[in-house]
């Protein structure tokens, strides 16, 4: 898993120290930045995978939540009876809230771990989507080239054949024309080689795809039989 | 220029007669037909061209070719269909058919063979590729007769 970045936004030093200490005792600790509400400016901060909002000064919670990037995962860790939180619950129904009780640190670490895994999975899915879109473009280009192969081969037949016809009776041609026709002929042969390499590559790719599909269905089938 | 290619036959008086070998070229592209005609003429064959695939049987009945060069990708009627029809026709099925096409995959060649084609030449071809295959099939037909 990529190293995750967590921002802890709180005005309570004890909360920050406790959380950081618990996290650092874990096998995989994320990069943690602690900041108070007075110094917090979302536009200056680098993008974080998770924001943990701890106890803040009175009246700061609403502004802090409002300033966060909408896509950021947020865990709110404030007392359940906080007046400000009570008002925010209706506005942010999907906000993950962990009440500040005895075991808050352990609960928060569990929820944060899941939240970070989810963020990582989303990041990987986005990358996979981008890669798939790129591959789709390449596939379109490849299909177009395959479609054009017939026309290219027909044109090459004419080029090669007519050059060969002219070369059959070289007596009528000047030495310069003869050399030029030989060049046309050898270049046409070279294009033909390139097209043949392209054809064999296309056929290899088709075979590999068929084999891979066959293998997938071969391995998928016994699973249901094994039961 | 190469000497004319002749097929020796016996006439009704028992005299041997030389008949120039006729090659029917079927391709929807007149430029390709002309090219193959020129190449075969240089080799001493008697090439006859046809660009309309619907007229194949009529043309064969009139010209009685010794071998047929047949393109595959053509409008209205493709080369595989024509080959299948000719090989299913008792009057024409002894005439060797060579598919001359840009379709170059193993499955294309296999499918051509399934339709009864006697030879397969892939475009682009060289003069040698084409004339060697024509010569090979004509020799085989001659030895059969």
CSV table of N, CA and C in Angstrom, one decimal, chain A residues 149-150 153-158 160-162 164-165 168-169 189 192 199 206, chain B residues 31-32 34-35 38-39 42 71 73 102-105 123-128:
chain,number,residue,atom,x,y,z
A,149,UNK,N,-5.4,-2.7,-43.7
A,149,UNK,CA,-4.4,-3.6,-44.2
A,149,UNK,C,-4.7,-4.0,-45.6
A,150,UNK,N,-6.0,-4.3,-45.8
A,150,UNK,CA,-6.4,-4.8,-47.1
A,150,UNK,C,-6.1,-3.8,-48.2
A,153,UNK,N,-2.3,-3.5,-48.7
A,153,UNK,CA,-1.8,-4.6,-49.5
A,153,UNK,C,-2.1,-4.5,-51.0
A,154,UNK,N,-3.3,-4.1,-51.3
A,154,UNK,CA,-3.7,-3.9,-52.7
A,154,UNK,C,-2.9,-2.8,-53.4
A,155,UNK,N,-2.6,-1.7,-52.7
A,155,UNK,CA,-1.8,-0.7,-53.2
A,155,UNK,C,-0.4,-1.2,-53.4
A,156,UNK,N,0.1,-2.0,-52.5
A,156,UNK,CA,1.5,-2.5,-52.6
A,156,UNK,C,1.6,-3.5,-53.7
A,157,UNK,N,0.5,-4.2,-54.0
A,157,UNK,CA,0.5,-5.2,-55.1
A,157,UNK,C,0.8,-4.4,-56.4
A,158,UNK,N,0.1,-3.3,-56.6
A,158,UNK,CA,0.2,-2.5,-57.8
A,158,UNK,C,1.6,-1.9,-57.9
A,160,UNK,N,4.5,-3.0,-56.4
A,160,UNK,CA,5.5,-4.0,-56.7
A,160,UNK,C,5.4,-4.6,-58.1
A,161,UNK,N,4.1,-4.9,-58.5
A,161,UNK,CA,3.9,-5.5,-59.8
A,161,UNK,C,4.3,-4.6,-60.9
A,162,UNK,N,3.9,-3.3,-60.9
A,162,UNK,CA,4.2,-2.4,-62.0
A,162,UNK,C,5.7,-2.1,-62.0
A,164,UNK,N,8.0,-4.2,-61.1
A,164,UNK,CA,8.6,-5.5,-61.7
A,164,UNK,C,8.4,-5.5,-63.2
A,165,UNK,N,7.2,-5.0,-63.7
A,165,UNK,CA,7.0,-5.0,-65.1
A,165,UNK,C,8.0,-4.1,-65.8
A,168,UNK,N,11.4,-5.6,-66.0
A,168,UNK,CA,11.5,-6.7,-66.9
A,168,UNK,C,12.1,-6.2,-68.3
A,169,UNK,N,11.8,-5.0,-68.6
A,169,UNK,CA,12.3,-4.5,-69.9
A,169,UNK,C,13.2,-3.2,-69.6
A,189,UNK,N,8.9,-3.4,-51.1
A,189,UNK,CA,9.2,-4.7,-50.4
A,189,UNK,C,9.3,-4.4,-48.9
A,192,UNK,N,6.1,-3.9,-47.3
A,192,UNK,CA,5.5,-5.3,-47.2
A,192,UNK,C,6.0,-6.0,-46.0
A,199,UNK,N,1.0,-7.9,-39.2
A,199,UNK,CA,0.0,-9.0,-39.3
A,199,UNK,C,0.4,-10.1,-38.3
A,206,UNK,N,-3.9,-12.1,-31.0
A,206,UNK,CA,-5.3,-12.7,-31.0
A,206,UNK,C,-5.1,-14.1,-30.4
B,31,UNK,N,-7.3,-2.3,-62.1
B,31,UNK,CA,-5.9,-2.0,-62.1
B,31,UNK,C,-5.1,-3.3,-61.7
B,32,UNK,N,-5.7,-4.1,-60.8
B,32,UNK,CA,-5.1,-5.4,-60.4
B,32,UNK,C,-5.2,-6.4,-61.5
B,34,UNK,N,-5.3,-5.7,-64.7
B,34,UNK,CA,-4.4,-5.3,-65.8
B,34,UNK,C,-2.9,-5.7,-65.4
B,35,UNK,N,-2.6,-5.5,-64.1
B,35,UNK,CA,-1.3,-5.9,-63.6
B,35,UNK,C,-1.0,-7.4,-63.8
B,38,UNK,N,-0.6,-8.3,-67.4
B,38,UNK,CA,0.7,-8.0,-67.9
B,38,UNK,C,1.8,-8.9,-67.4
B,39,UNK,N,1.8,-9.3,-66.1
B,39,UNK,CA,2.8,-10.2,-65.6
B,39,UNK,C,2.7,-11.5,-66.2
B,42,UNK,N,3.9,-11.7,-69.9
B,42,UNK,CA,5.4,-11.7,-70.0
B,42,UNK,C,5.9,-13.1,-69.9
B,71,UNK,N,-9.8,-13.2,-56.8
B,71,UNK,CA,-9.7,-12.3,-55.7
B,71,UNK,C,-10.8,-12.8,-54.6
B,73,UNK,N,-11.9,-10.5,-51.6
B,73,UNK,CA,-12.8,-9.4,-51.2
B,73,UNK,C,-13.3,-8.6,-52.4
B,102,UNK,N,-5.5,-10.3,-50.3
B,102,UNK,CA,-4.7,-9.7,-49.2
B,102,UNK,C,-5.1,-10.3,-47.9
B,103,UNK,N,-6.0,-11.2,-47.9
B,103,UNK,CA,-6.4,-11.8,-46.6
B,103,UNK,C,-5.3,-12.9,-46.3
B,104,UNK,N,-4.5,-12.6,-45.2
B,104,UNK,CA,-3.3,-13.4,-45.1
B,104,UNK,C,-3.2,-14.2,-43.8
B,105,UNK,N,-4.3,-14.3,-43.1
B,105,UNK,CA,-4.2,-15.1,-41.8
B,105,UNK,C,-4.3,-16.6,-42.1
B,123,UNK,N,-1.6,-11.2,-51.4
B,123,UNK,CA,-1.2,-9.9,-51.9
B,123,UNK,C,-0.5,-9.1,-50.8
B,124,UNK,N,0.5,-8.4,-51.0
B,124,UNK,CA,1.2,-8.2,-52.3
B,124,UNK,C,2.1,-9.4,-52.7
B,125,UNK,N,2.1,-9.7,-54.0
B,125,UNK,CA,2.9,-10.9,-54.4
B,125,UNK,C,4.0,-10.4,-55.3
B,126,UNK,N,5.0,-11.2,-55.5
B,126,UNK,CA,6.0,-10.8,-56.5
B,126,UNK,C,5.6,-11.6,-57.8
B,127,UNK,N,6.2,-11.2,-58.9
B,127,UNK,CA,6.0,-11.9,-60.2
B,127,UNK,C,6.2,-13.4,-60.0
B,128,UNK,N,7.3,-13.7,-59.3
B,128,UNK,CA,7.7,-15.1,-59.1
B,128,UNK,C,6.6,-15.9,-58.3
